C-alpha positions as CSV (number, residue, x, y, z in Angstrom):
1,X,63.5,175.0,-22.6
2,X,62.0,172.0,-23.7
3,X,65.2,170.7,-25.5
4,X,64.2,166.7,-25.7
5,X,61.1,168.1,-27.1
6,X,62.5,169.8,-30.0
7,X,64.8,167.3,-30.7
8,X,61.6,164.4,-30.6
9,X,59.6,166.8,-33.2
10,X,62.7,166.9,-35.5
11,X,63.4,163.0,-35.4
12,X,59.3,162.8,-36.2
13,X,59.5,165.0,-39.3
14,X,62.2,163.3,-41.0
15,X,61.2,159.8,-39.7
16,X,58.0,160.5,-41.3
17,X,59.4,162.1,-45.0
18,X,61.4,159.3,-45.2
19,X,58.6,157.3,-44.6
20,X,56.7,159.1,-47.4
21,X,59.7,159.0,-49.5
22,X,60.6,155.2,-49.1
23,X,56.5,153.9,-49.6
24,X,58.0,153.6,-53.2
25,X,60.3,151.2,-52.5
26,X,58.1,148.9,-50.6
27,X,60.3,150.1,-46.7
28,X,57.3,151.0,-44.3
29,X,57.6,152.3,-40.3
30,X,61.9,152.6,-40.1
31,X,62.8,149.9,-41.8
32,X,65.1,151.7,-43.6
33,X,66.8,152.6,-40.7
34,X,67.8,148.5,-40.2
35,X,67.8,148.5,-43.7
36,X,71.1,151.0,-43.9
37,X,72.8,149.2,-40.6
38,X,73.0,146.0,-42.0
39,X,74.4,147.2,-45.3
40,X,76.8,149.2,-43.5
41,X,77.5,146.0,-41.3
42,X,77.1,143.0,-43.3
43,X,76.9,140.0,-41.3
44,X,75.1,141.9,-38.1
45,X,73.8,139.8,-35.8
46,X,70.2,140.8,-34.5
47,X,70.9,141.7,-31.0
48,X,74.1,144.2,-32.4
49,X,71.6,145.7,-34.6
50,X,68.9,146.2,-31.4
51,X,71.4,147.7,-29.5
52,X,73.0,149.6,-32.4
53,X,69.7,151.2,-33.6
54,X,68.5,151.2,-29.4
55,X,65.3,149.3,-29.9
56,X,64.0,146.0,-28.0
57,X,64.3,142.8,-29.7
58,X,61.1,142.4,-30.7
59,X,61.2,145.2,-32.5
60,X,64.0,144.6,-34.5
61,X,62.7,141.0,-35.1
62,X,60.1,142.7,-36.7
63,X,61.6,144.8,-38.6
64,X,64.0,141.8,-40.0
65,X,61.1,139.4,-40.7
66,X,59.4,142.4,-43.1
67,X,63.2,143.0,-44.6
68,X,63.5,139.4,-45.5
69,X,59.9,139.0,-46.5
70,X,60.2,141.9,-49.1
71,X,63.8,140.6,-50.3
72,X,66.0,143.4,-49.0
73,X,68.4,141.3,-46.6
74,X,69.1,137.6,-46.2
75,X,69.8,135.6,-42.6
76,X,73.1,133.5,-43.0
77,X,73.7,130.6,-40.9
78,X,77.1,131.3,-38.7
79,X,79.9,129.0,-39.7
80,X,80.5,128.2,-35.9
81,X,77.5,128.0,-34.2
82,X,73.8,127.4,-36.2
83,X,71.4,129.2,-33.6
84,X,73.4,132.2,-34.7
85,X,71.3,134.4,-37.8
86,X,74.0,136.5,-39.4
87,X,72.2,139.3,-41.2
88,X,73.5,140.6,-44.9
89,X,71.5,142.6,-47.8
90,X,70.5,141.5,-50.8
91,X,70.8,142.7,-54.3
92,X,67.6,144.7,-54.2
93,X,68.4,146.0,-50.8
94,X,72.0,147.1,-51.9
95,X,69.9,148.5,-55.3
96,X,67.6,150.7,-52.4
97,X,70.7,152.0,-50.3
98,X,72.0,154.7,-52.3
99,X,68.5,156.1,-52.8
100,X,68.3,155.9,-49.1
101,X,72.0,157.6,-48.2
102,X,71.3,160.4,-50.9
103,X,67.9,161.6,-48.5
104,X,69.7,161.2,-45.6
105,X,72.5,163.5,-46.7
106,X,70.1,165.7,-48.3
107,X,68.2,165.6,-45.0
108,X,71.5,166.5,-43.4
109,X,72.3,169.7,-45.4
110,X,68.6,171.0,-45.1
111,X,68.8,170.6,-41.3
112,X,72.4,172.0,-41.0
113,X,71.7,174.9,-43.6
114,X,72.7,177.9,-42.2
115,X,75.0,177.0,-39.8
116,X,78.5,177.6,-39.4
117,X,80.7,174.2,-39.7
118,X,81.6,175.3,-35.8
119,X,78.3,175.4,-35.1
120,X,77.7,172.3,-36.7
121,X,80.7,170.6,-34.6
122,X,79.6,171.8,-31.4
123,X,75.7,170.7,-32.2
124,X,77.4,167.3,-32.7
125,X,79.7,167.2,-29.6
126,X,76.6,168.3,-27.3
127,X,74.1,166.0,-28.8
128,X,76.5,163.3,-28.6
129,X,76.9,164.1,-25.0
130,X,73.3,163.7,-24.5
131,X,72.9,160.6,-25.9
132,X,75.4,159.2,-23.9
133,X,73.8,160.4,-20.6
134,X,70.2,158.7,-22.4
135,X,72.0,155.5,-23.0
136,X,73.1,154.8,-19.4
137,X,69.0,154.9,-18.4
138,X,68.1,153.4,-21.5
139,X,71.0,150.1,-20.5
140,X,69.3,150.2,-17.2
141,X,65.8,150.2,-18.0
142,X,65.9,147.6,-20.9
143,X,67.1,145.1,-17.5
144,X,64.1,145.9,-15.7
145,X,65.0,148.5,-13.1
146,X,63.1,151.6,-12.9
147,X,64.9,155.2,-12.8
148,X,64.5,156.9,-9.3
149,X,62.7,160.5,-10.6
């Protein structure tokens, strides 16, 4: 069974309604998906939100330069130390995050529909099994080494 498959083609679809679904709103290629961590952890520094969302850095820089560009988050100066870019939303992206919740949860109960809430719970438990297996290559790839396959 090609499980990682299945699971790729699903992330694709919804990546690419909400996609669809957010052109309105001015959030292009995932940005929502940086766009809904940093509201949900205001102050995020950009190296938490790489490793929280588990893309590179340049990628999330990216992502945080067309966020700020387009006026959905702000970068804060850190009281302590100036090199550090604490990362908050804005009005209009505060405005854009319930819009953006409400598809996900919607997204959620298409998905789930028809599934028991056990099955549901045990989905969860194995998938989050799975990504914890992924996250130990992805930590030791994004250093550099190369997995022995």
């Amino acid at each position: 069974m090609e499980i990682l498959r299945e699971i790729g083609m699903i992330a694709r679809v919804l990546d690419s309604i909400s996609n669809i679904e957010f052109k309105e709103y001015d959030l292009t290629k995932g940005q929502y998906l940086y766009l809904v961590r940093i509201v949900e952890n205001p102050g995020i520094i950009q190296e938490k939100l790489a490793e929280l969302i588990k893309v590179d850095r340049t990628t999330t820089a990216r992502a945080i330069n067309k966020l700020e560009i387009n006026g959905f988050i702000e970068k804060n100066d850190d009281q302590y130390n100036k090199k550090i870019k604490k990362l908050f939303p804005t009005e209009k992206g505060l405005t854009v995050y319930p819009f953006i919740k409400r598809e996900n949860d919607y997204s959620n109960l298409v998905a789930l529909s028809g599934f028991s809430e056990s099955d549901v719970k045990t989905m969860f438990n194995l998938l989050h099994r799975v990504k914890k297996n992924v996250e130990k290559d992805w930590e030791y790839v994004k250093k550099g080494n190369k997995r022995n396959y």
